[in-house]
Tab-separated table of C-alpha atoms in Angstrom:
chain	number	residue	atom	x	y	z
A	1	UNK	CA	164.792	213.885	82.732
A	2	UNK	CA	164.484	214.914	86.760
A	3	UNK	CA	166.470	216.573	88.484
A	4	UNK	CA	166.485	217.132	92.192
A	5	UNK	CA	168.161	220.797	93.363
A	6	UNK	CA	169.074	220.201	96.835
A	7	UNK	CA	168.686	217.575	98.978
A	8	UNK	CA	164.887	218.340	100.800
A	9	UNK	CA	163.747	219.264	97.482
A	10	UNK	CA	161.152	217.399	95.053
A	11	UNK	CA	162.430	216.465	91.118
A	12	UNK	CA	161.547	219.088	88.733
A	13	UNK	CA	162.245	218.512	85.103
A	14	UNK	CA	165.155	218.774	83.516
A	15	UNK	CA	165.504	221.225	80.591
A	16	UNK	CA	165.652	218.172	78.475
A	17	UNK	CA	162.982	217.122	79.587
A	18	UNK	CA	161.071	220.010	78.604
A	19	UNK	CA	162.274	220.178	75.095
A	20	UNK	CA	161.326	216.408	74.560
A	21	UNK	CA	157.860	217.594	75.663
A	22	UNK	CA	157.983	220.164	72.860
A	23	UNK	CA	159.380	218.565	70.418
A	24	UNK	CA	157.358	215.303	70.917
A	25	UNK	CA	153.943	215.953	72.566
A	26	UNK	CA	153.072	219.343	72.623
A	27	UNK	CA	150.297	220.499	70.189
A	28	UNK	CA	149.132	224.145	69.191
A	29	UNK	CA	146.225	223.983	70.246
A	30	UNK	CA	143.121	226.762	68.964
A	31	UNK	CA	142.940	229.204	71.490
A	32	UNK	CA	139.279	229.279	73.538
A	33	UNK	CA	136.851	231.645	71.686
A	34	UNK	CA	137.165	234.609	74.502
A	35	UNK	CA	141.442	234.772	74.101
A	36	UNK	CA	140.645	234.413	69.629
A	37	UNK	CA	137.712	237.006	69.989
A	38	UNK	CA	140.011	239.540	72.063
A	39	UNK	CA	143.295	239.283	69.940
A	40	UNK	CA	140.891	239.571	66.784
A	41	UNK	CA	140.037	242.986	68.162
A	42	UNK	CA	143.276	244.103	68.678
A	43	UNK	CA	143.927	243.274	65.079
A	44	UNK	CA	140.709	244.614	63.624
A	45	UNK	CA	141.672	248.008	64.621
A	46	UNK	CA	145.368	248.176	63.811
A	47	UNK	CA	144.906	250.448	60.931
A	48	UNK	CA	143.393	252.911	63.003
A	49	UNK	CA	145.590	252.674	65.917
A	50	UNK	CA	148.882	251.894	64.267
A	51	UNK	CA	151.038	253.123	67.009
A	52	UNK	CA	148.335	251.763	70.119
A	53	UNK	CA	148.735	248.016	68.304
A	54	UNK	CA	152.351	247.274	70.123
A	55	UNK	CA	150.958	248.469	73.470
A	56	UNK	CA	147.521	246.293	73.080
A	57	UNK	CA	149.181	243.694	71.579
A	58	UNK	CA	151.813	243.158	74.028
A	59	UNK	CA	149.263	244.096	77.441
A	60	UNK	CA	147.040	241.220	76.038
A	61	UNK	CA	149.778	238.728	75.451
A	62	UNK	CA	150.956	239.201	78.830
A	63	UNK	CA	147.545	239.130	80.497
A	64	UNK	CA	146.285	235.678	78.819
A	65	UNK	CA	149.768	233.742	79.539
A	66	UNK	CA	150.898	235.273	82.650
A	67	UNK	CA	154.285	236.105	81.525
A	68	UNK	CA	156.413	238.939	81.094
A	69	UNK	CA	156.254	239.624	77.230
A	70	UNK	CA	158.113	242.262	75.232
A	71	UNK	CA	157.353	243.350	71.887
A	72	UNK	CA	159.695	245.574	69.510
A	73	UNK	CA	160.200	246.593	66.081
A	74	UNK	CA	163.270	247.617	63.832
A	75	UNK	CA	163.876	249.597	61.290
A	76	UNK	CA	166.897	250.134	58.295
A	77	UNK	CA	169.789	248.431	58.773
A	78	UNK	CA	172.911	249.373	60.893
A	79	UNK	CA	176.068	248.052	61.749
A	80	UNK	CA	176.255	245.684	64.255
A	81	UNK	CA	173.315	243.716	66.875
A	82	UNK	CA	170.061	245.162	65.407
A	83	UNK	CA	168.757	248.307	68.015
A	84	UNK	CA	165.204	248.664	68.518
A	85	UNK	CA	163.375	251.479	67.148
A	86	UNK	CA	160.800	250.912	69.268
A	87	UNK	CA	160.344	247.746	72.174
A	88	UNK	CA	157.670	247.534	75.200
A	89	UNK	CA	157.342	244.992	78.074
A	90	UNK	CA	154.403	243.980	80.054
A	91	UNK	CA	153.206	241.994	82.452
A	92	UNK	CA	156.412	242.346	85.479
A	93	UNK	CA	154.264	242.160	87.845
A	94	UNK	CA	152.482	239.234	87.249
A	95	UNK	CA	155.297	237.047	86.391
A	96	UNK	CA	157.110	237.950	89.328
A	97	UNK	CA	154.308	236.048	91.330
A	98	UNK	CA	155.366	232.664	90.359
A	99	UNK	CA	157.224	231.067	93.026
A	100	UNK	CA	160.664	230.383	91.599
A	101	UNK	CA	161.370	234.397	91.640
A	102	UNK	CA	161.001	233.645	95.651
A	103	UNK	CA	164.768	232.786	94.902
A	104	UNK	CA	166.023	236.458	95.282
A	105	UNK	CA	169.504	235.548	92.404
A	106	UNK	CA	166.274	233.819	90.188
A	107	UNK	CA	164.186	237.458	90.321
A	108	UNK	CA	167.643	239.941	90.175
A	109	UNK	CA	168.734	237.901	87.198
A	110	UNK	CA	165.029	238.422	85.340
A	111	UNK	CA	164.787	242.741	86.439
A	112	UNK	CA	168.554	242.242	84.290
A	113	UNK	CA	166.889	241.218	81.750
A	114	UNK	CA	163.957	243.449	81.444
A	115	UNK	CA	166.954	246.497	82.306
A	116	UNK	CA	168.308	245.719	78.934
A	117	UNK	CA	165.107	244.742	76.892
A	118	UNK	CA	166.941	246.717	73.848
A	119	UNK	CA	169.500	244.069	73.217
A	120	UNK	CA	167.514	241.166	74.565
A	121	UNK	CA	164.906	241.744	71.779
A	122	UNK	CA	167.779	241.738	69.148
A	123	UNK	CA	168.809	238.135	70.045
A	124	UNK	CA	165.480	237.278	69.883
A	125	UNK	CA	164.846	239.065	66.541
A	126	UNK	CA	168.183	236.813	65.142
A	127	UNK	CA	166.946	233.984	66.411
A	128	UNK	CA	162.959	233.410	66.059
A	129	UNK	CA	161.174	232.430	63.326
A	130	UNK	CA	158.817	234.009	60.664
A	131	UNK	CA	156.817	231.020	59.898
A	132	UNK	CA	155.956	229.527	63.796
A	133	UNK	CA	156.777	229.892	67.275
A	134	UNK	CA	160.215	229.255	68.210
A	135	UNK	CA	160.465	228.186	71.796
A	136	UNK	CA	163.620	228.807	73.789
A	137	UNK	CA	164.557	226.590	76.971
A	138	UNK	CA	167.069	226.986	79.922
A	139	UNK	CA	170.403	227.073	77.984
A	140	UNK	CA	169.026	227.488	73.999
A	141	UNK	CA	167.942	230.839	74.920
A	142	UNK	CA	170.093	233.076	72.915
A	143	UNK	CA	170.149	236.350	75.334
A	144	UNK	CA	172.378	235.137	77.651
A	145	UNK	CA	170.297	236.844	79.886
A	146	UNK	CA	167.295	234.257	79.813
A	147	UNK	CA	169.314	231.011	80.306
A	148	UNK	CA	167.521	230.563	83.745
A	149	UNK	CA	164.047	230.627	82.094
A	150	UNK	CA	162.140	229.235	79.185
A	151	UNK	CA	160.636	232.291	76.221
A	152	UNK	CA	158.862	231.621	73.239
A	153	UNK	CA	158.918	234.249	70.317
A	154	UNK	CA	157.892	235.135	66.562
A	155	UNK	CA	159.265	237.719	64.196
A	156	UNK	CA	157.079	239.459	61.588
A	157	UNK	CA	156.931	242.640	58.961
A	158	UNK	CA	155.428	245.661	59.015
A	159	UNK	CA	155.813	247.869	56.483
A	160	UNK	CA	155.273	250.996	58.746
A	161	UNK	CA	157.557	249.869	62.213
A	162	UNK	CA	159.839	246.906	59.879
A	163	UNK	CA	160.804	243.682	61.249
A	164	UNK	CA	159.438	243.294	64.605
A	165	UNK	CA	159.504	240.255	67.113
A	166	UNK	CA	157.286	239.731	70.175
A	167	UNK	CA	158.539	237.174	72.921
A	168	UNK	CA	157.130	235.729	76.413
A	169	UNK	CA	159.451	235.026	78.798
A	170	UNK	CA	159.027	233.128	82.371
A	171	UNK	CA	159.783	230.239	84.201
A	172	UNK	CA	160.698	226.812	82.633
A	173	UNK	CA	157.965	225.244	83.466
A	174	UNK	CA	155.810	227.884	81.999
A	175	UNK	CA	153.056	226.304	79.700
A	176	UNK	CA	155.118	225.843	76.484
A	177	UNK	CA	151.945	224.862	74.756
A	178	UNK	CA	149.654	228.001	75.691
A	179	UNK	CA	151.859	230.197	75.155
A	180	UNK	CA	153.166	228.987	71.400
A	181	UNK	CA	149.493	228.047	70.821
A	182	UNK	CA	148.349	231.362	71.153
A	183	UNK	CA	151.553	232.717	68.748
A	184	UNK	CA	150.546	230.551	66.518
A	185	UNK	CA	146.964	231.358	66.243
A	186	UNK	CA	148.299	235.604	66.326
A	187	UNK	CA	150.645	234.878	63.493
A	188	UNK	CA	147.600	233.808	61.712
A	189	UNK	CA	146.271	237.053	62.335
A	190	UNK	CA	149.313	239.139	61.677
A	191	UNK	CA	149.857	237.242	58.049
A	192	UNK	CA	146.666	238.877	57.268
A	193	UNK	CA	146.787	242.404	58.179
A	194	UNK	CA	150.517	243.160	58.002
């Protein structure tokens, strides 16, 4: 469950270490009453500011976990890897301050990603689930792009934008738990205004 990159580095898990610690001892947790009171007011207005909710939403996400998160939505059906209608990603900047994008491959792989956000939210869309979090490690991510780094993600309706998915993407040894925690608790809030 360790693994030790070169020889005058420390152990850092393993991805299989992180998914036991998913799988096995992570809880969702309630988020503290500042993150629950701001995402409620993002949510409280979404009628009025239908088209403002992605760009809130999103901003928010990115600013309480520290990761880079994307949100997008779909519409109709077409041939071949769903397209996003519309898709926005936040928070660059302040992922790109965690040390592993020191590693210059690490942060050129990660601005490849966010260069094709379009098709990365697709294989997120495919993949994620409607009813909770689904958290992505190392290798299970399914954009190809995002096997160096760990994501978690959840897919939803709207009947104005149509299926939709937000994801947060960063390190592996982001905080698995925060981050699907705080899904969790917005899924809440998304089952009852969408």
């Amino acid at each position: 469950y360790l693994a030790q990159p070169h020889t005058s580095a420390g152990r850092v898990p393993t991805d299989k270490a992180y998914r036991y610690f998913v799988d096995f001892l992570m809880e969702y947790r309630e988020p503290a009453r500042k993150e629950r009171e701001l995402f409620d007011a993002v949510f409280e207005n979404i009628n009025a500011e239908h088209e403002l909710f992605f760009e809130k939403f999103g901003r928010l996400l990115a600013e309480e976990l520290g990761l880079f998160t994307a949100v997008a939505s779909f519409s109709g059906k077409r041939a071949g890897a769903p397209r996003p209608v519309k898709a926005g990603g936040f928070g660059l900047a302040e992922v790109m301050k965690e040390p592993e994008f020191q590693d210059h491959h690490l942060s050129v792989e990660f601005a490849r990603l966010v260069d094709r956000l379009d098709s990365v939210a697709g294989e997120y869309l495919e993949h994620s689930l409607a009813t909770a979090p689904s958290v992505f490690i190392g290798e299970e991510n399914p954009a190809n792009l995002a096997r160096d780094f760990g994501a978690v993600s959840l897919k939803f309706k709207d009947e104005e934008l149509g299926e939709c998915v937000v994801f947060s993407i960063g390190p592996k040894r982001m905080n698995y738990e925060k981050a699907a925690s705080l899904l969790n608790f917005v899924l809440r809030d998304i089952s009852e205004n969408f």
